[in-house]
Amino acid sequence: MTRPQRRLHRVAWAVLAIALPAGVLAALAARPADPLRPAAADQRPADPAPPQEPRP
Amino acid sequence: MSARYVAVGWNRQKRLYDAWIVGSIAAYLAVFIAGGALLLREPTLETLLIRGLGAAGFVLLHVVLAIGPLARLNPRFAPLLYNRRHLGVATFLVALAHAALSLVQFHALGDANPIASLLTANQRIDSLAQFPFEWLGAGALVILFLMAATSHDFWLATLSPRAWKALHMLVYAAYAMLVMHVALGALQSETHPVYAALLLAGAAGLAALHLLAARREARADRPPSSPAPDADGYLDACAVADILPDRAKVVCLGGERIAVFRHGEGGAKVSAVTNLCAHQQGPLGEGRVIDGCITCPWHGHQYLPESGQSPPPFTERIATYNVRVRAGRVLVDPRPNAPGTPVPPASAEHAAP
């Protein structure tokens, strides 16, 4: 590798060494307690009720 | 080796290497599927195959990424570099199989186009728990495809080594995307701590290997403490006695590494060339002189020490440096000559006047 490429490798892996564990831990912290039931903040808002048709 | 396409030169070593790769992948999948069938409740074969292929590709990528720094740290691992591209292509093919099965299983059984479904079915980028992790996997697959498609030497010469290397450094972006693909995908439902521990250990292990190798390389980049240049601008590189016959000493002068070789009968001649092989920028200084040619330890490319030219019929050239020997010390002009410029070797036996 050339010297600039070696420098780029060092910087890239220094960044990955911090960012990857941080990203994984953030993902683990975000998962719901019950994987089958998403957390309240992740639930989609309920669709509004369809308008009722007027009686004839 | 000119820039025209030459088919892969299969030899016994390559066939053995590939047989090992295929056999290892098959064995891994067999153990994964058998183990999954025993441990999981009502697993389907499709589920086990998808997970097995994904896991196999991910493990292969770790192996591929570990080879470089391991070879830097211990020369015993250097032979693994020789056919590393075969491992890389195998990683892509396994990942492609994982992606294809996943696409069929999760996106192809409805009305929408599977690719459109992949890109539009989940757009919750505002949520970590429901993040469209498939996009990360797809992005990484595109990078792996580009790397696999350009792994042949034809592309190395067509794109130029610098552009080719820049493209192949995207593997680090692909790795980061795949770590998050697993963390935001499978690990959202697989809560056993062993999975998270394995993922973190893999990432930490690779980072540690690369940073250790980088620290060693950074030390080698420091120029030797030596007297000021002489009247002609030559810098003191090392003592002649520091260099074994048919081997080199690598010094950092003028900002780049220079390989100073002793060659000829009994190592009586001294020549200096760039440390970077024209093929894939391997460390020429870690190679040796064989049949009168500097031989790169990575893939065996050769250069004549007096001119930096590959012996015919090959056409690669590397930069040479003017060199002289004075009072047992090797002096090198740090200004490189154009690649392929002949430079008379200095005599290791007699000091220059």
mmCIF file of C-alpha atoms in Angstrom:
data_model
loop_
_atom_site.group_PDB
_atom_site.id
_atom_site.type_symbol
_atom_site.label_atom_id
_atom_site.label_comp_id
_atom_site.label_asym_id
_atom_site.label_seq_id
_atom_site.Cartn_x
_atom_site.Cartn_y
_atom_site.Cartn_z
ATOM 1 C CA MET A 1 0.000 0.000 0.000
ATOM 2 C CA THR A 2 1.101 3.587 -0.509
ATOM 3 C CA ARG A 3 1.554 5.814 2.511
ATOM 4 C CA PRO A 4 -1.755 7.685 1.968
ATOM 5 C CA GLN A 5 -3.561 4.326 1.675
ATOM 6 C CA ARG A 6 -2.002 3.120 4.934
ATOM 7 C CA ARG A 7 -3.136 6.326 6.614
ATOM 8 C CA LEU A 8 -6.668 5.847 5.221
ATOM 9 C CA HIS A 9 -6.756 2.272 6.560
ATOM 10 C CA ARG A 10 -5.713 3.455 10.017
ATOM 11 C CA VAL A 11 -8.390 6.152 10.092
ATOM 12 C CA ALA A 12 -11.072 3.817 8.685
ATOM 13 C CA TRP A 13 -10.464 1.121 11.274
ATOM 14 C CA ALA A 14 -10.181 3.618 14.117
ATOM 15 C CA VAL A 15 -13.629 4.905 13.141
ATOM 16 C CA LEU A 16 -15.055 1.388 12.739
ATOM 17 C CA ALA A 17 -13.626 0.317 16.103
ATOM 18 C CA ILE A 18 -15.788 2.963 17.766
ATOM 19 C CA ALA A 19 -18.807 3.139 15.461
ATOM 20 C CA LEU A 20 -19.538 -0.571 15.053
ATOM 21 C CA PRO A 21 -19.847 -1.514 18.738
ATOM 22 C CA ALA A 22 -21.810 1.696 19.359
ATOM 23 C CA GLY A 23 -24.192 0.854 16.513
ATOM 24 C CA VAL A 24 -24.679 -2.727 17.658
ATOM 25 C CA LEU A 25 -25.327 -1.682 21.251
ATOM 26 C CA ALA A 26 -27.808 0.964 20.100
ATOM 27 C CA ALA A 27 -29.631 -1.653 18.017
ATOM 28 C CA LEU A 28 -29.743 -4.066 20.953
ATOM 29 C CA ALA A 29 -31.040 -1.367 23.292
ATOM 30 C CA ALA A 30 -33.820 -0.500 20.839
ATOM 31 C CA ARG A 31 -35.286 -3.963 20.518
ATOM 32 C CA PRO A 32 -38.611 -4.524 22.253
ATOM 33 C CA ALA A 33 -38.879 -6.796 25.287
ATOM 34 C CA ASP A 34 -41.256 -9.021 23.313
ATOM 35 C CA PRO A 35 -40.065 -9.364 19.704
ATOM 36 C CA LEU A 36 -43.613 -10.204 18.612
ATOM 37 C CA ARG A 37 -45.038 -6.978 20.005
ATOM 38 C CA PRO A 38 -43.316 -3.797 18.832
ATOM 39 C CA ALA A 39 -42.769 -1.045 21.383
ATOM 40 C CA ALA A 40 -45.503 1.555 21.647
ATOM 41 C CA ALA A 41 -43.339 4.206 19.990
ATOM 42 C CA ASP A 42 -42.853 1.925 16.972
ATOM 43 C CA GLN A 43 -46.482 1.072 16.493
ATOM 44 C CA ARG A 44 -48.177 2.633 13.551
ATOM 45 C CA PRO A 45 -51.043 4.973 14.481
ATOM 46 C CA ALA A 46 -54.415 3.304 14.042
ATOM 47 C CA ASP A 47 -56.121 4.042 10.750
ATOM 48 C CA PRO A 48 -58.978 6.512 11.173
ATOM 49 C CA ALA A 49 -62.423 4.892 11.145
ATOM 50 C CA PRO A 50 -64.050 5.037 7.715
ATOM 51 C CA PRO A 51 -66.839 7.625 7.438
ATOM 52 C CA GLN A 52 -70.231 6.112 7.999
ATOM 53 C CA GLU A 53 -72.559 6.187 5.058
ATOM 54 C CA PRO A 54 -75.778 8.137 5.754
ATOM 55 C CA ARG A 55 -78.861 5.966 6.176
ATOM 56 C CA PRO A 56 -81.255 6.183 3.252
ATOM 57 C CA MET B 1 1.177 -9.137 -18.053
ATOM 58 C CA SER B 2 -0.494 -6.583 -20.323
ATOM 59 C CA ALA B 3 -4.051 -5.306 -20.098
ATOM 60 C CA ARG B 4 -5.750 -7.895 -22.238
ATOM 61 C CA TYR B 5 -7.989 -10.575 -20.799
ATOM 62 C CA VAL B 6 -6.272 -13.845 -19.972
ATOM 63 C CA ALA B 7 -8.402 -16.622 -18.513
ATOM 64 C CA VAL B 8 -7.671 -17.746 -14.945
ATOM 65 C CA GLY B 9 -4.570 -19.942 -14.966
ATOM 66 C CA TRP B 10 -5.868 -22.905 -12.972
ATOM 67 C CA ASN B 11 -3.202 -24.917 -11.253
ATOM 68 C CA ARG B 12 -3.180 -27.605 -8.587
ATOM 69 C CA GLN B 13 -2.806 -25.107 -5.766
ATOM 70 C CA LYS B 14 -5.819 -23.051 -6.886
ATOM 71 C CA ARG B 15 -7.942 -26.189 -7.320
ATOM 72 C CA LEU B 16 -7.018 -27.367 -3.815
ATOM 73 C CA TYR B 17 -7.744 -23.914 -2.376
ATOM 74 C CA ASP B 18 -11.180 -23.833 -4.037
ATOM 75 C CA ALA B 19 -11.958 -27.397 -2.979
ATOM 76 C CA TRP B 20 -11.233 -26.382 0.615
ATOM 77 C CA ILE B 21 -13.531 -23.366 0.319
ATOM 78 C CA VAL B 22 -16.441 -25.331 -1.166
ATOM 79 C CA GLY B 23 -16.003 -28.189 1.296
ATOM 80 C CA SER B 24 -15.849 -25.824 4.271
ATOM 81 C CA ILE B 25 -18.999 -23.974 3.198
ATOM 82 C CA ALA B 26 -20.860 -27.253 2.653
ATOM 83 C CA ALA B 27 -19.760 -28.593 6.044
ATOM 84 C CA TYR B 28 -20.739 -25.336 7.771
ATOM 85 C CA LEU B 29 -24.208 -25.400 6.186
ATOM 86 C CA ALA B 30 -24.701 -29.060 7.081
ATOM 87 C CA VAL B 31 -23.827 -28.441 10.745
ATOM 88 C CA PHE B 32 -25.909 -25.239 10.848
ATOM 89 C CA ILE B 33 -29.019 -26.863 9.364
ATOM 90 C CA ALA B 34 -28.709 -30.005 11.482
ATOM 91 C CA GLY B 35 -28.126 -27.968 14.641
ATOM 92 C CA GLY B 36 -30.945 -25.572 13.825
ATOM 93 C CA ALA B 37 -33.370 -28.427 13.184
ATOM 94 C CA LEU B 38 -32.559 -29.840 16.632
ATOM 95 C CA LEU B 39 -32.639 -26.596 18.589
ATOM 96 C CA LEU B 40 -35.374 -24.504 16.949
ATOM 97 C CA ARG B 41 -39.076 -25.105 17.318
ATOM 98 C CA GLU B 42 -40.666 -26.100 13.982
ATOM 99 C CA PRO B 43 -37.979 -24.677 11.747
ATOM 100 C CA THR B 44 -38.601 -24.738 8.019
ATOM 101 C CA LEU B 45 -35.858 -25.735 5.624
ATOM 102 C CA GLU B 46 -36.169 -22.340 3.922
ATOM 103 C CA THR B 47 -35.589 -20.530 7.208
ATOM 104 C CA LEU B 48 -32.578 -22.671 8.083
ATOM 105 C CA LEU B 49 -31.085 -22.248 4.607
ATOM 106 C CA ILE B 50 -31.556 -18.479 4.645
ATOM 107 C CA ARG B 51 -29.974 -18.155 8.071
ATOM 108 C CA GLY B 52 -27.238 -20.681 7.313
ATOM 109 C CA LEU B 53 -26.211 -18.970 4.083
ATOM 110 C CA GLY B 54 -26.270 -15.556 5.746
ATOM 111 C CA ALA B 55 -24.162 -16.780 8.646
ATOM 112 C CA ALA B 56 -21.728 -18.579 6.311
ATOM 113 C CA GLY B 57 -21.241 -15.461 4.191
ATOM 114 C CA PHE B 58 -20.722 -13.333 7.289
ATOM 115 C CA VAL B 59 -18.118 -15.723 8.738
ATOM 116 C CA LEU B 60 -16.337 -15.902 5.354
ATOM 117 C CA LEU B 61 -16.148 -12.108 5.238
ATOM 118 C CA HIS B 62 -14.467 -12.099 8.652
ATOM 119 C CA VAL B 63 -11.902 -14.604 7.399
ATOM 120 C CA VAL B 64 -11.232 -12.543 4.260
ATOM 121 C CA LEU B 65 -10.803 -9.335 6.261
ATOM 122 C CA ALA B 66 -8.497 -11.001 8.806
ATOM 123 C CA ILE B 67 -5.990 -12.314 6.240
ATOM 124 C CA GLY B 68 -4.478 -8.898 5.407
ATOM 125 C CA PRO B 69 -3.506 -7.792 8.931
ATOM 126 C CA LEU B 70 -2.507 -11.340 9.944
ATOM 127 C CA ALA B 71 -0.047 -11.443 7.017
ATOM 128 C CA ARG B 72 1.338 -8.065 8.130
ATOM 129 C CA LEU B 73 1.791 -9.245 11.704
ATOM 130 C CA ASN B 74 3.193 -12.711 10.946
ATOM 131 C CA PRO B 75 4.721 -13.712 7.566
ATOM 132 C CA ARG B 76 3.480 -17.287 8.105
ATOM 133 C CA PHE B 77 0.017 -16.089 7.040
ATOM 134 C CA ALA B 78 1.302 -14.584 3.768
ATOM 135 C CA PRO B 79 0.475 -17.701 1.677
ATOM 136 C CA LEU B 80 -3.205 -17.093 2.486
ATOM 137 C CA LEU B 81 -2.964 -13.836 0.520
ATOM 138 C CA TYR B 82 -2.101 -15.652 -2.669
ATOM 139 C CA ASN B 83 -5.639 -16.748 -3.595
ATOM 140 C CA ARG B 84 -7.600 -14.473 -1.250
ATOM 141 C CA ARG B 85 -9.709 -13.292 -4.164
ATOM 142 C CA HIS B 86 -11.183 -16.798 -4.443
ATOM 143 C CA LEU B 87 -12.454 -16.421 -0.873
ATOM 144 C CA GLY B 88 -13.878 -13.029 -1.749
ATOM 145 C CA VAL B 89 -15.785 -14.363 -4.754
ATOM 146 C CA ALA B 90 -17.072 -17.279 -2.646
ATOM 147 C CA THR B 91 -18.297 -14.773 -0.034
ATOM 148 C CA PHE B 92 -20.254 -12.914 -2.706
ATOM 149 C CA LEU B 93 -21.808 -16.110 -4.106
ATOM 150 C CA VAL B 94 -22.929 -17.293 -0.660
ATOM 151 C CA ALA B 95 -24.336 -13.826 0.110
ATOM 152 C CA LEU B 96 -26.146 -13.824 -3.260
ATOM 153 C CA ALA B 97 -27.772 -17.171 -2.448
ATOM 154 C CA HIS B 98 -28.877 -15.802 0.944
ATOM 155 C CA ALA B 99 -30.308 -12.675 -0.694
ATOM 156 C CA ALA B 100 -32.107 -14.593 -3.438
ATOM 157 C CA LEU B 101 -33.782 -17.005 -1.010
ATOM 158 C CA SER B 102 -34.749 -14.143 1.307
ATOM 159 C CA LEU B 103 -36.227 -12.202 -1.595
ATOM 160 C CA VAL B 104 -38.309 -15.195 -2.659
ATOM 161 C CA GLN B 105 -39.393 -16.019 0.891
ATOM 162 C CA PHE B 106 -40.353 -12.525 2.013
ATOM 163 C CA HIS B 107 -41.098 -10.490 -1.108
ATOM 164 C CA ALA B 108 -41.939 -12.698 -4.074
ATOM 165 C CA LEU B 109 -45.187 -14.312 -3.029
ATOM 166 C CA GLY B 110 -47.396 -11.252 -3.367
ATOM 167 C CA ASP B 111 -48.578 -8.973 -6.155
ATOM 168 C CA ALA B 112 -45.702 -6.507 -6.091
ATOM 169 C CA ASN B 113 -42.420 -6.853 -7.934
ATOM 170 C CA PRO B 114 -40.013 -8.433 -5.401
ATOM 171 C CA ILE B 115 -37.348 -5.731 -5.810
ATOM 172 C CA ALA B 116 -39.963 -2.980 -5.514
ATOM 173 C CA SER B 117 -41.369 -4.723 -2.460
ATOM 174 C CA LEU B 118 -37.894 -4.916 -0.917
ATOM 175 C CA LEU B 119 -37.416 -1.180 -1.374
ATOM 176 C CA THR B 120 -40.905 0.008 -0.383
ATOM 177 C CA ALA B 121 -42.457 -2.515 2.023
ATOM 178 C CA ASN B 122 -40.694 -1.066 5.040
ATOM 179 C CA GLN B 123 -39.590 2.547 5.109
ATOM 180 C CA ARG B 124 -39.384 3.016 8.886
ATOM 181 C CA ILE B 125 -35.985 4.683 8.898
ATOM 182 C CA ASP B 126 -37.157 6.638 11.968
ATOM 183 C CA SER B 127 -37.173 3.491 14.078
ATOM 184 C CA LEU B 128 -34.205 1.346 15.108
ATOM 185 C CA ALA B 129 -36.298 -1.681 16.086
ATOM 186 C CA GLN B 130 -38.166 -1.663 12.758
ATOM 187 C CA PHE B 131 -35.416 -0.235 10.564
ATOM 188 C CA PRO B 132 -35.413 -1.571 6.957
ATOM 189 C CA PHE B 133 -32.317 -3.643 7.624
ATOM 190 C CA GLU B 134 -32.762 -5.377 4.246
ATOM 191 C CA TRP B 135 -31.564 -2.183 2.538
ATOM 192 C CA LEU B 136 -28.240 -2.507 4.372
ATOM 193 C CA GLY B 137 -27.862 -6.084 3.198
ATOM 194 C CA ALA B 138 -28.735 -5.133 -0.380
ATOM 195 C CA GLY B 139 -26.226 -2.284 -0.360
ATOM 196 C CA ALA B 140 -23.475 -4.547 0.935
ATOM 197 C CA LEU B 141 -24.357 -7.142 -1.727
ATOM 198 C CA VAL B 142 -23.925 -4.531 -4.472
ATOM 199 C CA ILE B 143 -20.440 -3.712 -3.154
ATOM 200 C CA LEU B 144 -19.496 -7.396 -2.922
ATOM 201 C CA PHE B 145 -20.755 -7.897 -6.485
ATOM 202 C CA LEU B 146 -18.601 -5.022 -7.800
ATOM 203 C CA MET B 147 -15.585 -6.470 -6.030
ATOM 204 C CA ALA B 148 -16.206 -10.023 -7.253
ATOM 205 C CA ALA B 149 -16.800 -8.816 -10.818
ATOM 206 C CA THR B 150 -13.501 -6.876 -10.849
ATOM 207 C CA SER B 151 -11.406 -9.446 -9.000
ATOM 208 C CA HIS B 152 -9.585 -10.583 -12.167
ATOM 209 C CA ASP B 153 -6.192 -8.993 -12.978
ATOM 210 C CA PHE B 154 -7.674 -7.698 -16.250
ATOM 211 C CA TRP B 155 -9.668 -5.135 -14.228
ATOM 212 C CA LEU B 156 -6.649 -4.303 -12.087
ATOM 213 C CA ALA B 157 -4.804 -3.197 -15.207
ATOM 214 C CA THR B 158 -7.848 -1.641 -16.939
ATOM 215 C CA LEU B 159 -8.939 0.455 -13.961
ATOM 216 C CA SER B 160 -5.342 1.194 -12.823
ATOM 217 C CA PRO B 161 -4.090 -0.196 -9.497
ATOM 218 C CA ARG B 162 -5.006 3.009 -7.647
ATOM 219 C CA ALA B 163 -8.650 3.041 -8.826
ATOM 220 C CA TRP B 164 -8.955 -0.717 -8.343
ATOM 221 C CA LYS B 165 -7.653 -0.468 -4.784
ATOM 222 C CA ALA B 166 -10.036 2.413 -4.004
ATOM 223 C CA LEU B 167 -12.968 0.292 -5.256
ATOM 224 C CA HIS B 168 -11.900 -2.699 -3.205
ATOM 225 C CA MET B 169 -11.513 -0.630 -0.053
ATOM 226 C CA LEU B 170 -15.322 -0.329 -0.160
ATOM 227 C CA VAL B 171 -15.257 -3.740 1.524
ATOM 228 C CA TYR B 172 -14.992 -1.863 4.823
ATOM 229 C CA ALA B 173 -18.238 -0.019 4.108
ATOM 230 C CA ALA B 174 -19.829 -3.353 3.155
ATOM 231 C CA TYR B 175 -18.638 -4.883 6.427
ATOM 232 C CA ALA B 176 -20.095 -2.033 8.491
ATOM 233 C CA MET B 177 -23.416 -2.340 6.626
ATOM 234 C CA LEU B 178 -23.511 -6.078 7.250
ATOM 235 C CA VAL B 179 -22.821 -5.725 10.973
ATOM 236 C CA MET B 180 -25.787 -3.351 11.225
ATOM 237 C CA HIS B 181 -27.857 -5.612 8.910
ATOM 238 C CA VAL B 182 -27.421 -8.395 11.478
ATOM 239 C CA ALA B 183 -27.870 -6.117 14.513
ATOM 240 C CA LEU B 184 -31.041 -4.495 13.164
ATOM 241 C CA GLY B 185 -32.355 -7.697 11.557
ATOM 242 C CA ALA B 186 -31.787 -11.088 13.103
ATOM 243 C CA LEU B 187 -30.782 -9.749 16.512
ATOM 244 C CA GLN B 188 -34.097 -7.925 16.884
ATOM 245 C CA SER B 189 -35.828 -11.297 17.315
ATOM 246 C CA GLU B 190 -32.964 -13.544 18.452
ATOM 247 C CA THR B 191 -32.473 -12.369 22.013
ATOM 248 C CA HIS B 192 -30.067 -15.018 23.326
ATOM 249 C CA PRO B 193 -26.944 -13.090 24.412
ATOM 250 C CA VAL B 194 -24.561 -15.440 22.597
ATOM 251 C CA TYR B 195 -25.561 -13.953 19.222
ATOM 252 C CA ALA B 196 -24.842 -10.383 20.278
ATOM 253 C CA ALA B 197 -21.606 -11.515 21.926
ATOM 254 C CA LEU B 198 -20.443 -13.261 18.738
ATOM 255 C CA LEU B 199 -21.276 -10.218 16.606
ATOM 256 C CA LEU B 200 -19.419 -7.836 18.929
ATOM 257 C CA ALA B 201 -16.464 -10.225 19.272
ATOM 258 C CA GLY B 202 -16.130 -10.496 15.481
ATOM 259 C CA ALA B 203 -16.160 -6.739 14.970
ATOM 260 C CA ALA B 204 -13.835 -6.088 17.909
ATOM 261 C CA GLY B 205 -11.439 -8.833 16.823
ATOM 262 C CA LEU B 206 -11.156 -7.513 13.277
ATOM 263 C CA ALA B 207 -10.717 -3.936 14.471
ATOM 264 C CA ALA B 208 -7.991 -5.012 16.913
ATOM 265 C CA LEU B 209 -6.115 -6.951 14.215
ATOM 266 C CA HIS B 210 -6.221 -4.031 11.798
ATOM 267 C CA LEU B 211 -5.181 -1.462 14.398
ATOM 268 C CA LEU B 212 -2.287 -3.655 15.614
ATOM 269 C CA ALA B 213 -1.045 -4.093 12.051
ATOM 270 C CA ALA B 214 -1.544 -0.362 11.395
ATOM 271 C CA ARG B 215 0.519 0.548 14.467
ATOM 272 C CA ARG B 216 3.354 -1.668 13.276
ATOM 273 C CA GLU B 217 3.221 -0.133 9.797
ATOM 274 C CA ALA B 218 3.163 3.393 11.231
ATOM 275 C CA ARG B 219 6.405 2.658 13.117
ATOM 276 C CA ALA B 220 8.016 1.462 9.881
ATOM 277 C CA ASP B 221 6.980 4.713 8.187
ATOM 278 C CA ARG B 222 9.164 6.800 10.473
ATOM 279 C CA PRO B 223 12.312 7.837 8.574
ATOM 280 C CA PRO B 224 15.600 6.598 10.080
ATOM 281 C CA SER B 225 17.486 9.169 12.119
ATOM 282 C CA SER B 226 20.411 9.847 9.848
ATOM 283 C CA PRO B 227 22.762 12.671 8.922
ATOM 284 C CA ALA B 228 21.654 15.419 6.564
ATOM 285 C CA PRO B 229 21.752 14.630 2.834
ATOM 286 C CA ASP B 230 25.123 14.855 1.122
ATOM 287 C CA ALA B 231 25.962 17.413 -1.556
ATOM 288 C CA ASP B 232 24.088 15.421 -4.211
ATOM 289 C CA GLY B 233 20.994 14.956 -2.040
ATOM 290 C CA TYR B 234 21.673 11.300 -1.197
ATOM 291 C CA LEU B 235 20.402 10.077 2.185
ATOM 292 C CA ASP B 236 21.952 7.425 4.387
ATOM 293 C CA ALA B 237 19.706 4.337 4.218
ATOM 294 C CA CYS B 238 21.523 1.584 6.101
ATOM 295 C CA ALA B 239 24.765 -0.368 6.391
ATOM 296 C CA VAL B 240 25.550 -2.830 3.604
ATOM 297 C CA ALA B 241 26.043 -5.475 6.285
ATOM 298 C CA ASP B 242 22.414 -4.954 7.385
ATOM 299 C CA ILE B 243 21.226 -6.525 4.141
ATOM 300 C CA LEU B 244 21.455 -10.281 3.584
ATOM 301 C CA PRO B 245 22.429 -11.444 0.072
ATOM 302 C CA ASP B 246 19.375 -11.765 -2.216
ATOM 303 C CA ARG B 247 17.223 -9.978 0.374
ATOM 304 C CA ALA B 248 16.331 -6.365 1.048
ATOM 305 C CA LYS B 249 16.104 -3.783 3.745
ATOM 306 C CA VAL B 250 13.096 -1.488 3.594
ATOM 307 C CA VAL B 251 13.710 2.126 4.539
ATOM 308 C CA CYS B 252 11.389 5.125 4.582
ATOM 309 C CA LEU B 253 13.037 8.021 2.766
ATOM 310 C CA GLY B 254 11.373 11.024 1.193
ATOM 311 C CA GLY B 255 7.962 9.910 2.485
ATOM 312 C CA GLU B 256 7.752 6.503 0.818
ATOM 313 C CA ARG B 257 9.267 3.081 1.417
ATOM 314 C CA ILE B 258 12.259 2.030 -0.617
ATOM 315 C CA ALA B 259 13.538 -1.554 -0.847
ATOM 316 C CA VAL B 260 17.335 -1.759 -0.984
ATOM 317 C CA PHE B 261 18.368 -5.142 -2.378
ATOM 318 C CA ARG B 262 21.641 -6.987 -2.414
ATOM 319 C CA HIS B 263 21.875 -9.227 -5.451
ATOM 320 C CA GLY B 264 24.335 -10.780 -7.868
ATOM 321 C CA GLU B 265 27.084 -13.265 -7.030
ATOM 322 C CA GLY B 266 27.434 -13.334 -3.237
ATOM 323 C CA GLY B 267 25.272 -10.217 -2.906
ATOM 324 C CA ALA B 268 28.007 -8.073 -4.434
ATOM 325 C CA LYS B 269 25.608 -5.557 -6.008
ATOM 326 C CA VAL B 270 23.229 -3.091 -4.389
ATOM 327 C CA SER B 271 20.124 -1.670 -6.085
ATOM 328 C CA ALA B 272 17.152 0.282 -4.781
ATOM 329 C CA VAL B 273 13.553 0.126 -6.027
ATOM 330 C CA THR B 274 10.159 1.199 -4.745
ATOM 331 C CA ASN B 275 8.750 -1.165 -2.120
ATOM 332 C CA LEU B 276 5.408 -1.320 -3.973
ATOM 333 C CA CYS B 277 4.787 -4.112 -6.459
ATOM 334 C CA ALA B 278 3.120 -2.852 -9.654
ATOM 335 C CA HIS B 279 0.559 -5.671 -9.423
ATOM 336 C CA GLN B 280 -1.307 -5.105 -6.146
ATOM 337 C CA GLN B 281 1.237 -2.942 -4.272
ATOM 338 C CA GLY B 282 2.591 -5.844 -2.275
ATOM 339 C CA PRO B 283 5.751 -5.326 -0.156
ATOM 340 C CA LEU B 284 8.618 -6.120 -2.546
ATOM 341 C CA GLY B 285 11.152 -5.604 0.236
ATOM 342 C CA GLU B 286 9.769 -8.669 2.016
ATOM 343 C CA GLY B 287 10.473 -10.815 -1.028
ATOM 344 C CA ARG B 288 13.748 -12.187 -2.256
ATOM 345 C CA VAL B 289 15.875 -12.287 -5.390
ATOM 346 C CA ILE B 290 15.188 -15.493 -7.327
ATOM 347 C CA ASP B 291 16.960 -16.244 -10.631
ATOM 348 C CA GLY B 292 18.268 -12.690 -10.632
ATOM 349 C CA CYS B 293 14.789 -11.126 -10.236
ATOM 350 C CA ILE B 294 13.165 -9.378 -7.294
ATOM 351 C CA THR B 295 10.148 -11.584 -6.507
ATOM 352 C CA CYS B 296 7.061 -10.209 -4.781
ATOM 353 C CA PRO B 297 6.046 -12.358 -1.777
ATOM 354 C CA TRP B 298 2.309 -11.884 -2.461
ATOM 355 C CA HIS B 299 1.784 -13.199 -6.005
ATOM 356 C CA GLY B 300 5.280 -13.860 -7.360
ATOM 357 C CA HIS B 301 5.559 -10.905 -9.789
ATOM 358 C CA GLN B 302 9.198 -10.325 -10.742
ATOM 359 C CA TYR B 303 11.383 -7.341 -11.620
ATOM 360 C CA LEU B 304 15.024 -6.939 -12.654
ATOM 361 C CA PRO B 305 16.777 -5.025 -9.847
ATOM 362 C CA GLU B 306 18.951 -3.003 -12.250
ATOM 363 C CA SER B 307 16.018 -1.502 -14.163
ATOM 364 C CA GLY B 308 12.750 -2.200 -12.321
ATOM 365 C CA GLN B 309 11.416 -3.893 -15.462
ATOM 366 C CA SER B 310 9.649 -7.246 -15.493
ATOM 367 C CA PRO B 311 11.499 -9.847 -17.547
ATOM 368 C CA PRO B 312 9.996 -10.435 -21.010
ATOM 369 C CA PRO B 313 7.268 -11.190 -22.016
ATOM 370 C CA PHE B 314 5.901 -9.237 -19.057
ATOM 371 C CA THR B 315 5.657 -5.462 -19.186
ATOM 372 C CA GLU B 316 5.237 -4.248 -15.603
ATOM 373 C CA ARG B 317 7.664 -1.574 -14.379
ATOM 374 C CA ILE B 318 8.496 -0.109 -11.006
ATOM 375 C CA ALA B 319 10.390 3.011 -9.994
ATOM 376 C CA THR B 320 14.123 2.743 -9.390
ATOM 377 C CA TYR B 321 16.380 4.889 -7.222
ATOM 378 C CA ASN B 322 19.971 6.034 -7.693
ATOM 379 C CA VAL B 323 22.179 4.362 -5.118
ATOM 380 C CA ARG B 324 25.832 4.439 -4.053
ATOM 381 C CA VAL B 325 27.921 2.746 -1.379
ATOM 382 C CA ARG B 326 30.373 4.766 0.682
ATOM 383 C CA ALA B 327 32.411 3.449 3.629
ATOM 384 C CA GLY B 328 30.131 0.452 4.044
ATOM 385 C CA ARG B 329 26.941 2.572 4.085
ATOM 386 C CA VAL B 330 24.227 2.555 1.400
ATOM 387 C CA LEU B 331 23.215 6.028 0.244
ATOM 388 C CA VAL B 332 20.006 6.490 -1.753
ATOM 389 C CA ASP B 333 18.730 9.464 -3.731
ATOM 390 C CA PRO B 334 15.127 9.721 -2.446
ATOM 391 C CA ARG B 335 13.897 11.182 -5.751
ATOM 392 C CA PRO B 336 12.473 8.217 -7.713
ATOM 393 C CA ASN B 337 13.324 7.642 -11.353
ATOM 394 C CA ALA B 338 10.536 6.956 -13.820
ATOM 395 C CA PRO B 339 9.358 3.312 -13.683
ATOM 396 C CA GLY B 340 11.661 1.054 -15.672
ATOM 397 C CA THR B 341 14.659 3.440 -15.671
ATOM 398 C CA PRO B 342 17.917 1.456 -15.682
ATOM 399 C CA VAL B 343 20.293 2.356 -12.823
ATOM 400 C CA PRO B 344 23.763 0.789 -12.579
ATOM 401 C CA PRO B 345 23.954 -1.132 -9.297
ATOM 402 C CA ALA B 346 26.458 -0.014 -6.673
ATOM 403 C CA SER B 347 29.181 -2.412 -5.622
ATOM 404 C CA ALA B 348 28.770 -3.765 -2.110
ATOM 405 C CA GLU B 349 32.411 -4.723 -1.924
ATOM 406 C CA HIS B 350 34.147 -1.449 -2.677
ATOM 407 C CA ALA B 351 33.327 1.963 -1.270
ATOM 408 C CA ALA B 352 32.567 4.635 -3.860
ATOM 409 C CA PRO B 353 35.332 7.274 -4.271
#
